[in-house]
PDB file of C-alpha atoms and ligand atoms in Angstrom:
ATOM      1  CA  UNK I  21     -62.211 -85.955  76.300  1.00 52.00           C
ATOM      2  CA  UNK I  22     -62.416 -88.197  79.546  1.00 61.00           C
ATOM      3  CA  UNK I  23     -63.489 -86.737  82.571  1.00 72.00           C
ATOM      4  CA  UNK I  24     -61.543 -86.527  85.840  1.00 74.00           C
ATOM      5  CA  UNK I  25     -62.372 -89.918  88.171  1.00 71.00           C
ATOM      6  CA  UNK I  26     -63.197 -89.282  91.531  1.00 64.00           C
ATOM      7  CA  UNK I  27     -61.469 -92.206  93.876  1.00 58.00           C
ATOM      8  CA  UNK I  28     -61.542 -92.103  97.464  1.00 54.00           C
ATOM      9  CA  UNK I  29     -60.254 -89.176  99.167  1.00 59.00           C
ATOM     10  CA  UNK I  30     -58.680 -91.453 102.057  1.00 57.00           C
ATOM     11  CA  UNK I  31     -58.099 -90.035 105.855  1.00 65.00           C
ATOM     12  CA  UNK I  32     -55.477 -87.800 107.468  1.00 81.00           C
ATOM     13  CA  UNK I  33     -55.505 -84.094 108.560  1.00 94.00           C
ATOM     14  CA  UNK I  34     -57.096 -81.651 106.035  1.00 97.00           C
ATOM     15  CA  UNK I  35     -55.445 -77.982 105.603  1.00 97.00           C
ATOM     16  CA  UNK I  36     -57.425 -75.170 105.027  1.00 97.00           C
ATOM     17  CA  UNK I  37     -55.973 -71.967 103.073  1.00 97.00           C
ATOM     18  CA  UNK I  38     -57.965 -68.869 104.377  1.00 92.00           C
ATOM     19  CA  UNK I  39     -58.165 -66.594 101.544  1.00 86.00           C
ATOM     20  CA  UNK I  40     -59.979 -63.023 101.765  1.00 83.00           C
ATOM     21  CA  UNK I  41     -62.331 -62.199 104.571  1.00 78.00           C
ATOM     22  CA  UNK I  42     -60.966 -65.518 105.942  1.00 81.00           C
ATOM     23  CA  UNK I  43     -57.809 -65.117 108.099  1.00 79.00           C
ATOM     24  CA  UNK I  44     -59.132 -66.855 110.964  1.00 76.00           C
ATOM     25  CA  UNK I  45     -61.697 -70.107 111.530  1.00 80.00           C
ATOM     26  CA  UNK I  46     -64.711 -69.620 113.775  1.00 78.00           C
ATOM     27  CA  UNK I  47     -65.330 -72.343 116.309  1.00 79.00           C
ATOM     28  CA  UNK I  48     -61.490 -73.403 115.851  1.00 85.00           C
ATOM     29  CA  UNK I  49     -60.014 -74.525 119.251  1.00 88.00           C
ATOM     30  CA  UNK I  50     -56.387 -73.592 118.458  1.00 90.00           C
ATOM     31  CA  UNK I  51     -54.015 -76.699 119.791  1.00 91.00           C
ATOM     32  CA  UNK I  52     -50.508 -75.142 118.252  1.00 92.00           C
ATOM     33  CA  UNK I  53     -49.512 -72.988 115.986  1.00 94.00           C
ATOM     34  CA  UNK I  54     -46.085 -73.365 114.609  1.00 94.00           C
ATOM     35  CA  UNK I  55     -43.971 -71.403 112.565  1.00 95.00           C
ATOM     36  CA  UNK I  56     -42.250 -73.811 109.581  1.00 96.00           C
ATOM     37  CA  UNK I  57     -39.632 -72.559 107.705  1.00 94.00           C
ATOM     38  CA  UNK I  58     -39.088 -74.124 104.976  1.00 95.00           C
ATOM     39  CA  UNK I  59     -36.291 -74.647 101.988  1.00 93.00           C
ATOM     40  CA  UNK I  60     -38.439 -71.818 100.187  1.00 94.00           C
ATOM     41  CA  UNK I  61     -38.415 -69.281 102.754  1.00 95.00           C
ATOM     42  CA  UNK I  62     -41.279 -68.487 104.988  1.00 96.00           C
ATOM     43  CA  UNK I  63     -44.848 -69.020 104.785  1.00 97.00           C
ATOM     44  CA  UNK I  64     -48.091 -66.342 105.525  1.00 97.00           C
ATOM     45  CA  UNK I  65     -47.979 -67.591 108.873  1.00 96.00           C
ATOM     46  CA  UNK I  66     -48.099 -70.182 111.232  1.00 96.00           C
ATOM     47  CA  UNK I  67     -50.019 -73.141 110.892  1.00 96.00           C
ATOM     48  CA  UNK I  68     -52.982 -73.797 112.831  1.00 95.00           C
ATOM     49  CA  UNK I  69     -53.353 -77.262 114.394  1.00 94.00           C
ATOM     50  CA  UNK I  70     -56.814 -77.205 115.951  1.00 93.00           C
ATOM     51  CA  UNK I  71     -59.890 -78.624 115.808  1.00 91.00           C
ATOM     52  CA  UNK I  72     -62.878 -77.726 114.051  1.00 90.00           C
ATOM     53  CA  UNK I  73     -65.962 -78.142 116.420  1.00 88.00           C
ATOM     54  CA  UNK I  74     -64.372 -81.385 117.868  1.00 90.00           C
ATOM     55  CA  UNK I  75     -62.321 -82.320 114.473  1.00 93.00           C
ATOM     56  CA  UNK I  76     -58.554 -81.974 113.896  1.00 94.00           C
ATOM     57  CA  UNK I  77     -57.882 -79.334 110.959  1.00 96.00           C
ATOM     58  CA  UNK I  78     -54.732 -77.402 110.101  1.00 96.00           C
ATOM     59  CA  UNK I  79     -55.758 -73.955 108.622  1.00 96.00           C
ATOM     60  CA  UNK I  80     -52.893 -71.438 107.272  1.00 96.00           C
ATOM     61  CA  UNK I  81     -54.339 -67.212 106.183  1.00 95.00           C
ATOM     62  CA  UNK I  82     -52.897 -67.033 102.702  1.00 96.00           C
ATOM     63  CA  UNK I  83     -52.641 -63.512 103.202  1.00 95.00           C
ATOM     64  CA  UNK I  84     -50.868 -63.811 107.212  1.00 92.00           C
ATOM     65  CA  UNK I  85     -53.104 -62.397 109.486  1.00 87.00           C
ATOM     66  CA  UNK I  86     -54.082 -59.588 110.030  1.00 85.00           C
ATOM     67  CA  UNK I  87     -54.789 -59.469 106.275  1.00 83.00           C
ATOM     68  CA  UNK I  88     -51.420 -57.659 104.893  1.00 91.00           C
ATOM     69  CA  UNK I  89     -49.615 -60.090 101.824  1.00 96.00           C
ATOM     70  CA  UNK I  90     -50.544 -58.806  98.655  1.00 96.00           C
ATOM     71  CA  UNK I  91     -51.707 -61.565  96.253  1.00 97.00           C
ATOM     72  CA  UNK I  92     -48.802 -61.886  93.785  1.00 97.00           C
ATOM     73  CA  UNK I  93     -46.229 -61.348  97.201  1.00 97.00           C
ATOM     74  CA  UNK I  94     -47.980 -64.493  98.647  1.00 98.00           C
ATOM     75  CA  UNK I  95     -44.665 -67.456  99.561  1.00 98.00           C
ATOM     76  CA  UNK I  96     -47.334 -70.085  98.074  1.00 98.00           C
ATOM     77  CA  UNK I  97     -44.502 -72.479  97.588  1.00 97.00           C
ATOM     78  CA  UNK I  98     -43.922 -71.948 100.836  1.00 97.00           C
ATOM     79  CA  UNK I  99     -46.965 -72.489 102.498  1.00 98.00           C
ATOM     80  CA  UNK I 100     -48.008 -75.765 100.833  1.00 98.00           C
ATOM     81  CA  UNK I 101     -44.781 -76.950 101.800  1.00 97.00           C
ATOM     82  CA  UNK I 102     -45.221 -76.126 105.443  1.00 97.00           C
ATOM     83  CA  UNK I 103     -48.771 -77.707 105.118  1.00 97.00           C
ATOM     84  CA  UNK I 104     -47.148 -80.903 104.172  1.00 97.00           C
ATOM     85  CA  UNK I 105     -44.634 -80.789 106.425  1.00 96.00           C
ATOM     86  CA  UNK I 106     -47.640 -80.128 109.777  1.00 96.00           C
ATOM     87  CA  UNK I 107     -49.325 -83.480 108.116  1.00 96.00           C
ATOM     88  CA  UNK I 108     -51.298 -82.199 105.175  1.00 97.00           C
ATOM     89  CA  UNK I 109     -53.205 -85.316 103.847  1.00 97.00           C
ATOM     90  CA  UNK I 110     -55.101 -82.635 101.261  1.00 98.00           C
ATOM     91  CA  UNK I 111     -55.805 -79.427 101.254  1.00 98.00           C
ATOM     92  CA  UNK I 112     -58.655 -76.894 100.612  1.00 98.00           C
ATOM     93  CA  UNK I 113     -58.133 -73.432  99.092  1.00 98.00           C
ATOM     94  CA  UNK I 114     -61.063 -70.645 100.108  1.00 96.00           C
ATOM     95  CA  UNK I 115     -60.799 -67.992  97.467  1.00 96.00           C
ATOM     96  CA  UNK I 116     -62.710 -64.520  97.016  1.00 96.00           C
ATOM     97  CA  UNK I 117     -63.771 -64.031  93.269  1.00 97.00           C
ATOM     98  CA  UNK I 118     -64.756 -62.089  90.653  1.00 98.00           C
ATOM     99  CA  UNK I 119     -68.048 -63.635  88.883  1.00 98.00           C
ATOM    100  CA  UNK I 120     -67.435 -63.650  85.186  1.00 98.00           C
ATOM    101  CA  UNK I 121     -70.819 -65.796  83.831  1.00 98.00           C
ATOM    102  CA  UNK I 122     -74.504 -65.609  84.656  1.00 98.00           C
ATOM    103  CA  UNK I 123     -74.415 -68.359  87.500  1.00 98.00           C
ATOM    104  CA  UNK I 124     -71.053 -66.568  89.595  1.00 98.00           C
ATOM    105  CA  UNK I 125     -73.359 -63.583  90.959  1.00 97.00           C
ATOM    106  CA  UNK I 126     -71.941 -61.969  94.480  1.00 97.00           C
ATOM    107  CA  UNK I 127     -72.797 -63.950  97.409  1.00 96.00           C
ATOM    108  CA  UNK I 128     -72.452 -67.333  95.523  1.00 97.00           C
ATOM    109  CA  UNK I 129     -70.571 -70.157  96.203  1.00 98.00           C
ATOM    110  CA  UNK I 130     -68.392 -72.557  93.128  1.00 98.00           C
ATOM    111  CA  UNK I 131     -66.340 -75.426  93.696  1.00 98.00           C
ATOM    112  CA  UNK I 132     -64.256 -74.526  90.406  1.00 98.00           C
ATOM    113  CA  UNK I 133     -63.169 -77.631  87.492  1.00 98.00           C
ATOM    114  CA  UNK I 134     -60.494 -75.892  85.288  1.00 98.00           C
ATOM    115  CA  UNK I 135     -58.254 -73.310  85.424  1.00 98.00           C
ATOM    116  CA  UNK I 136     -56.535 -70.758  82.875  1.00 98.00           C
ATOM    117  CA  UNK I 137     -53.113 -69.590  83.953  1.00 98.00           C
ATOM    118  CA  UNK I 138     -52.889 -65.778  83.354  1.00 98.00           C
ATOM    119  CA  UNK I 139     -50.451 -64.807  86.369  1.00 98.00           C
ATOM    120  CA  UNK I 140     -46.799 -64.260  85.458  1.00 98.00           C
ATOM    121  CA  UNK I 141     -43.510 -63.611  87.601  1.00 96.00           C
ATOM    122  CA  UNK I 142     -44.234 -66.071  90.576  1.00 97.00           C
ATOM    123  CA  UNK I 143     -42.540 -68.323  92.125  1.00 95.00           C
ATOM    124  CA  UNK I 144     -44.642 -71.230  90.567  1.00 96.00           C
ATOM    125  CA  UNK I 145     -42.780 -74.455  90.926  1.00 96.00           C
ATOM    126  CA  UNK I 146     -40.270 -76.918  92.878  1.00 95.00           C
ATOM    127  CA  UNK I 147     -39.073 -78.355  90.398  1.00 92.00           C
ATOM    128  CA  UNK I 148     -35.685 -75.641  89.768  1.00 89.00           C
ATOM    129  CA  UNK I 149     -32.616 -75.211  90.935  1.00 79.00           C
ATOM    130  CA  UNK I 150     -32.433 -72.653  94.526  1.00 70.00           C
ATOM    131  CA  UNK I 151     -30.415 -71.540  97.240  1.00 68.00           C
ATOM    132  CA  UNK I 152     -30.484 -74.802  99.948  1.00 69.00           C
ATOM    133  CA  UNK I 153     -32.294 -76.916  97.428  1.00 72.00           C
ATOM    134  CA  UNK I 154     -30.998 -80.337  96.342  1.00 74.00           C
ATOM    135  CA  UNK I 155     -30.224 -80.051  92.769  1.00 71.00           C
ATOM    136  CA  UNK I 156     -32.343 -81.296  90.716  1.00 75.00           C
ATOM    137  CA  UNK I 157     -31.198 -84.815  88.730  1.00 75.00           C
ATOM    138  CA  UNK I 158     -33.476 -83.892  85.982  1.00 76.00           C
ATOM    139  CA  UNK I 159     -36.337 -82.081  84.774  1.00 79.00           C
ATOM    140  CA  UNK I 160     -39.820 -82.525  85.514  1.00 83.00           C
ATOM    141  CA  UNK I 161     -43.018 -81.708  84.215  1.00 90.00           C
ATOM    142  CA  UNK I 162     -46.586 -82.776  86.460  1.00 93.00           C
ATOM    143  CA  UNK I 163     -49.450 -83.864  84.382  1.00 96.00           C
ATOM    144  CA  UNK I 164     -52.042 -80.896  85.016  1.00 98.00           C
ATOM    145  CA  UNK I 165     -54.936 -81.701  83.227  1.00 98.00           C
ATOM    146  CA  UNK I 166     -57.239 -81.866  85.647  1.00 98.00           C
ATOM    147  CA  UNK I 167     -55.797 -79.505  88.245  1.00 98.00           C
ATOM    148  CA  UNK I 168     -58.274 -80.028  91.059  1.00 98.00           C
ATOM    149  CA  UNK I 169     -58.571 -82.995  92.672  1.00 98.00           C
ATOM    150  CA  UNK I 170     -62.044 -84.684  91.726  1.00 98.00           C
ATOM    151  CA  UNK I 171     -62.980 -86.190  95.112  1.00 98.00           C
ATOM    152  CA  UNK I 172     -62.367 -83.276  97.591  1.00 98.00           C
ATOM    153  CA  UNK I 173     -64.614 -81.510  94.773  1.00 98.00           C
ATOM    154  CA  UNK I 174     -67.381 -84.033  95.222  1.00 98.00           C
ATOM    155  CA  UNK I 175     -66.712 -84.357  99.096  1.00 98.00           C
ATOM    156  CA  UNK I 176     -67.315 -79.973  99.212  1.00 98.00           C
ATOM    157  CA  UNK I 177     -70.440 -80.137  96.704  1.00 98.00           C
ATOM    158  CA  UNK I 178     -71.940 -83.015  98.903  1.00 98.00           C
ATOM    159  CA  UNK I 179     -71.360 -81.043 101.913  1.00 98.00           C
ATOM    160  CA  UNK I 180     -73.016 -77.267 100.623  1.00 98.00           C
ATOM    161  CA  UNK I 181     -76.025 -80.273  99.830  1.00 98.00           C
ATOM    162  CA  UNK I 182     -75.983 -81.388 103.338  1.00 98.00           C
ATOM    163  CA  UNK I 183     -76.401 -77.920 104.460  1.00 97.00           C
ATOM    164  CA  UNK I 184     -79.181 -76.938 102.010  1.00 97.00           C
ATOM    165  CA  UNK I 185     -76.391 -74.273 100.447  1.00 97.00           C
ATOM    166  CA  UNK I 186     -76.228 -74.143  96.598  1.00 97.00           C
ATOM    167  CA  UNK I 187     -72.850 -74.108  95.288  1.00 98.00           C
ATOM    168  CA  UNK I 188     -72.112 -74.142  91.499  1.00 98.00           C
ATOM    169  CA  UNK I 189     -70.181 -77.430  90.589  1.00 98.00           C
ATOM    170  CA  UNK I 190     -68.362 -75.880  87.936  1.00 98.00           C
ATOM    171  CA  UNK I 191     -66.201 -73.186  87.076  1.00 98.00           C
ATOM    172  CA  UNK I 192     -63.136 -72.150  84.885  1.00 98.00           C
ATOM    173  CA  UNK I 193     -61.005 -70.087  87.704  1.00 98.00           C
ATOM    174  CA  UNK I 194     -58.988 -67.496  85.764  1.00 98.00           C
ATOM    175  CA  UNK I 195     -55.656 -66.523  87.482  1.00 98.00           C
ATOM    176  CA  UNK I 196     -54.887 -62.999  86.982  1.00 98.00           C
ATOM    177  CA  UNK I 197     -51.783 -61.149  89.076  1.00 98.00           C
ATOM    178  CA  UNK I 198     -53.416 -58.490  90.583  1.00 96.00           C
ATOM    179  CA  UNK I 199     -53.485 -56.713  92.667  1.00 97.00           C
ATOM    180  CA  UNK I 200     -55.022 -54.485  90.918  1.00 97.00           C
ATOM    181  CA  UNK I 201     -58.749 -55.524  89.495  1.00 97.00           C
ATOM    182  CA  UNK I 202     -58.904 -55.967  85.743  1.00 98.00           C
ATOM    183  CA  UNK I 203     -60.121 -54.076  82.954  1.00 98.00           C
ATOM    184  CA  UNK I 204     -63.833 -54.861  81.255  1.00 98.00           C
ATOM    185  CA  UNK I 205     -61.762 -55.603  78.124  1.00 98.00           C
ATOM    186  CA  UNK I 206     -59.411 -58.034  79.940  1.00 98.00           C
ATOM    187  CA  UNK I 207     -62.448 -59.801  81.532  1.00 98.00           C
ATOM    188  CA  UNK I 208     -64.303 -59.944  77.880  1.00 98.00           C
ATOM    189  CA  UNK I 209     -60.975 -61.842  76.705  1.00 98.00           C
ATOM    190  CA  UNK I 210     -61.478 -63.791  79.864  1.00 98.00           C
ATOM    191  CA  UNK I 211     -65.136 -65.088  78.928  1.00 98.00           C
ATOM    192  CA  UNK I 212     -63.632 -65.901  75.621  1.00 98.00           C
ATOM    193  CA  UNK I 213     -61.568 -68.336  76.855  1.00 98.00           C
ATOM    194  CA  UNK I 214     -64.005 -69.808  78.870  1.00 98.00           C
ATOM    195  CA  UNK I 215     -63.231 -68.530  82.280  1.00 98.00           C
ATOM    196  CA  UNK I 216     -66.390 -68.436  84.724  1.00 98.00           C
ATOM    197  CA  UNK I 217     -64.388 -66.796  87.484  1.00 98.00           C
ATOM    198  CA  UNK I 218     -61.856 -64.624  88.008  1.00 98.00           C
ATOM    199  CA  UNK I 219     -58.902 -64.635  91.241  1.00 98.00           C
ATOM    200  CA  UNK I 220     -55.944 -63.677  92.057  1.00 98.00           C
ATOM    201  CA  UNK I 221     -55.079 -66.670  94.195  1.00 98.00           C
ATOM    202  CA  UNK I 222     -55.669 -69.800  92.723  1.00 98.00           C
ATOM    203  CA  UNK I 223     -52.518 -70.093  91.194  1.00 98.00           C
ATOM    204  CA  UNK I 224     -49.440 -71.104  91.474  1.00 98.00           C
ATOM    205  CA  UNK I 225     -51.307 -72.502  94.804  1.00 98.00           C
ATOM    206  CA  UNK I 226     -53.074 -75.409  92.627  1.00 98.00           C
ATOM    207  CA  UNK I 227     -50.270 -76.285  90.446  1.00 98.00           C
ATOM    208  CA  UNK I 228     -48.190 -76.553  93.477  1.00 98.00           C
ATOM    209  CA  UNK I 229     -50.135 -78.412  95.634  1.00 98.00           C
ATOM    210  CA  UNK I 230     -49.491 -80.849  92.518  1.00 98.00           C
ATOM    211  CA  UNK I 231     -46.386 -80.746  92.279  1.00 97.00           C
ATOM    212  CA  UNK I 232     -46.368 -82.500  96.250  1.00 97.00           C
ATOM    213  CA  UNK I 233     -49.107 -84.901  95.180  1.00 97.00           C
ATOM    214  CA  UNK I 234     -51.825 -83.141  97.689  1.00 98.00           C
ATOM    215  CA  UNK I 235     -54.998 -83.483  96.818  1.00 98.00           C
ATOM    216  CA  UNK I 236     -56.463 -79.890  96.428  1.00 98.00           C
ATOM    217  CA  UNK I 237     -59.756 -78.247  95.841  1.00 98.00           C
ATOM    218  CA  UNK I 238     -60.864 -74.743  95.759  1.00 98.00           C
ATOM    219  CA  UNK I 239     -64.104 -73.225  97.290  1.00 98.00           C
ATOM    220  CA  UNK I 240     -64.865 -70.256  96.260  1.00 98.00           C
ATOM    221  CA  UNK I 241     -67.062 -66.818  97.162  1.00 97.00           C
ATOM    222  CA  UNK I 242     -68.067 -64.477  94.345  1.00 97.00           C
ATOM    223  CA  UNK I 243     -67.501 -61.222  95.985  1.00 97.00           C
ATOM    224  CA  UNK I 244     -68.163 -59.480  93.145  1.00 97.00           C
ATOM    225  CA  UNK I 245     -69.778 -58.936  89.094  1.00 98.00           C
ATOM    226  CA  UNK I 246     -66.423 -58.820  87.475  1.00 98.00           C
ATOM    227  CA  UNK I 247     -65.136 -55.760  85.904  1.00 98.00           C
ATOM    228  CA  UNK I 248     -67.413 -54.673  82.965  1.00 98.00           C
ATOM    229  CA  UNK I 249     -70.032 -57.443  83.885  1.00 97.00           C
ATOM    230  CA  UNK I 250     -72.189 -55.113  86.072  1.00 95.00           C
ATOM    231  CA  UNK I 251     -73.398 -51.170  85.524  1.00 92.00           C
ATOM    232  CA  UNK I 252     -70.692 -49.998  87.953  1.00 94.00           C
ATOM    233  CA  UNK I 253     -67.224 -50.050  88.815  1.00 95.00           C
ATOM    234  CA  UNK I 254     -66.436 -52.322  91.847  1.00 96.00           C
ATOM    235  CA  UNK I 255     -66.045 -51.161  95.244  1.00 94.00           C
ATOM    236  CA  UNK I 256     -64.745 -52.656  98.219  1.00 93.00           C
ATOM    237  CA  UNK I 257     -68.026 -51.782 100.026  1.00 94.00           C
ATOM    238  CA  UNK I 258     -69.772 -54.292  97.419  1.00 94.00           C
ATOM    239  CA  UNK I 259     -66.807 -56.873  98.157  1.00 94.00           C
ATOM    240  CA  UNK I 260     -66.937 -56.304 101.937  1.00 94.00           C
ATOM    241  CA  UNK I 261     -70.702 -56.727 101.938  1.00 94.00           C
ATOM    242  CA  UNK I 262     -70.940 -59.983  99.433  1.00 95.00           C
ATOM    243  CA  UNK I 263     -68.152 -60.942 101.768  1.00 93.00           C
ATOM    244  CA  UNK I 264     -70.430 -60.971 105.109  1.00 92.00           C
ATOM    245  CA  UNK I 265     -72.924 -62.044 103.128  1.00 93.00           C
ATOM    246  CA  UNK I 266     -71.442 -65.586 101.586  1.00 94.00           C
ATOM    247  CA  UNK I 267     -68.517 -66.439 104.487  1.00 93.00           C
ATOM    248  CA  UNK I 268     -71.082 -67.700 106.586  1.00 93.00           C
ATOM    249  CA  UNK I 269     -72.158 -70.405 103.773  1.00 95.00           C
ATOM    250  CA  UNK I 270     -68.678 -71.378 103.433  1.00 95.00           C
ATOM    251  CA  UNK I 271     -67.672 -72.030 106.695  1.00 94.00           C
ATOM    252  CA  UNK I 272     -70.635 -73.837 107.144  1.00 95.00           C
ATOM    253  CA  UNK I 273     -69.529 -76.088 104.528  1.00 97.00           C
ATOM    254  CA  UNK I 274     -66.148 -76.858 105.813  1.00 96.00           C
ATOM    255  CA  UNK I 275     -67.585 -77.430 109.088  1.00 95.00           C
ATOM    256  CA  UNK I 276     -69.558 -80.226 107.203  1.00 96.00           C
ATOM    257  CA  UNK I 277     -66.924 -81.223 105.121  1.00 97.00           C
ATOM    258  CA  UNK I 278     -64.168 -81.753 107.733  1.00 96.00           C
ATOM    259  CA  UNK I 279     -65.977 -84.256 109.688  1.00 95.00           C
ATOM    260  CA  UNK I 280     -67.057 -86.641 106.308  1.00 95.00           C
ATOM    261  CA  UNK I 281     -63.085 -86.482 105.249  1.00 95.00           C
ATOM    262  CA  UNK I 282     -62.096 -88.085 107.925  1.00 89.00           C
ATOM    263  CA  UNK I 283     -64.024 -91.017 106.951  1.00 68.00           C
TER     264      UNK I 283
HETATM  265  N1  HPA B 305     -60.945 -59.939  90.084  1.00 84.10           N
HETATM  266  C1  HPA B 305     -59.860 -60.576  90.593  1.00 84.10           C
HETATM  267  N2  HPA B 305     -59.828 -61.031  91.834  1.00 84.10           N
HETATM  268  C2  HPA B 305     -60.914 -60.876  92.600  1.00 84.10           C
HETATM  269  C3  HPA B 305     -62.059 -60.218  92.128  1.00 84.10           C
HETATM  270  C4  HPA B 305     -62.072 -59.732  90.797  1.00 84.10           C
HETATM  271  O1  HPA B 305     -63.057 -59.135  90.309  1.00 84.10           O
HETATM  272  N3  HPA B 305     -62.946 -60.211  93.147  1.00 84.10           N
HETATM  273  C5  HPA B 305     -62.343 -60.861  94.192  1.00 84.10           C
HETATM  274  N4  HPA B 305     -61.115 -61.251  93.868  1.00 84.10           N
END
């Protein structure tokens, strides 16, 4: 199988999708934040147009801020769309994980390759018929294959290099609804399939962001040893704490990583 080809990732504004223990951007000088509604109802929040220690960024909390949208309750057709629509050129997901395999401990960063598709119920595409929605004049399927988009990939490994952080430039991100965490059995059928990580976010937000021809990427945190892959349950004092621990890392690599996309 061929690999994916990293091209150029071109200029324009670059969103940023706060996940978990990232609702708001330090050193963000807010300029405007603007509610969009859009044809699929409305987003987390308002978008953020502001820049990021001198450089223009939107940023959106996935989860509205304070923290209070459930995972599988998130509008993420919604918020892409509202993205676009405040000037998106691509767009960055931050997402808390679960590490599945050896390298995905708490506290580390991965800039994930694949994904597996284990969500259900969500409102996962554009492409279908909806209240104040053009028809659609046919159907349409989006080539997937490589759902993240190899240059912003690159760009976020180069910058956690610049900074001396070590990110893991691989991953299978496994999709599960939530919100509840998963079994040990669930995440053993999980490592089967290959998965390295396990979220609750990362789709439909990648297949999406496809769907509108955005170049996306995902950076994530292991917050925790998935279910089963550590001697104790999880608790949201070990998420909280791997939390503190790792945000710093990552916004210290979008801080890096803004500036070079602009480029
Ligand atoms: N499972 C699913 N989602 C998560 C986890 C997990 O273990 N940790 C953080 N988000």
């Amino acid at each position: 199988m061929t690999g994916p080809t990293a091209g150029s990732v071109g200029a324009g504004q670059t969103a940023i999708i706060g996940g978990t223990g990232l609702t708001e951007l330090d050193g963000l000088t807010v300029q405007e934040e603007r509610m969009i509604t859009t044809p699929w109802g409305e987003p987390s929040g308002p978008v953020i147009r502001g820049d990021l220690n001198g450089h223009p960024v939107l940023f959106l909390a996935r989860h509205g801020h304070p923290h209070r949208i459930p995972p599988h309750q998130v509008n993420y057709r919604a918020n892409l769309w509202a993205l676009r629509e405040a000037g998106a050129a691509r767009v960055i997901g931050v997402n808390a994980v679960g590490g599945i395999t050896s390298a995905m401990g708490p506290a580390r960063i991965a800039v994930p390759h694949q994904i597996i598709d284990y969500t259900w119920g969500r409102q996962h595409t554009y492409f279908e018929q909806g209240d104040g929605v053009e028809p659609l004049d046919g159907v349409t399927h989006i080539d997937f294959t490589f759902p993240y988009d190899e240059s912003l990939r690159q760009a976020l490994l180069a910058a956690a290099g610049r900074r001396q952080i070590l990110a893991v430039d691989y991953g299978v991100y496994g999709a599960t609804q939530g919100p509840r965490l998963e079994t040990a059995a669930e995440v053993t059928r999980m490592e089967r399939d290959g998965c390295d990580l396990v979220g609750m976010t990362g789709m439909p937000e990648a297949a999406l962001a496809a769907e509108l021809g955005l170049p996306y990427a995902c950076l994530a945190l292991s917050v925790n040893w998935a279910a089963g892959k550590s001697d104790h349950i999880i608790t949201m004092e070990e998420i909280e704490q791997a939390l503190a621990e790792g945000m710093s890392s990552v916004r210290a690599v979008l801080e890096e990583v803004i500036p070079a996309l602009e480029a």
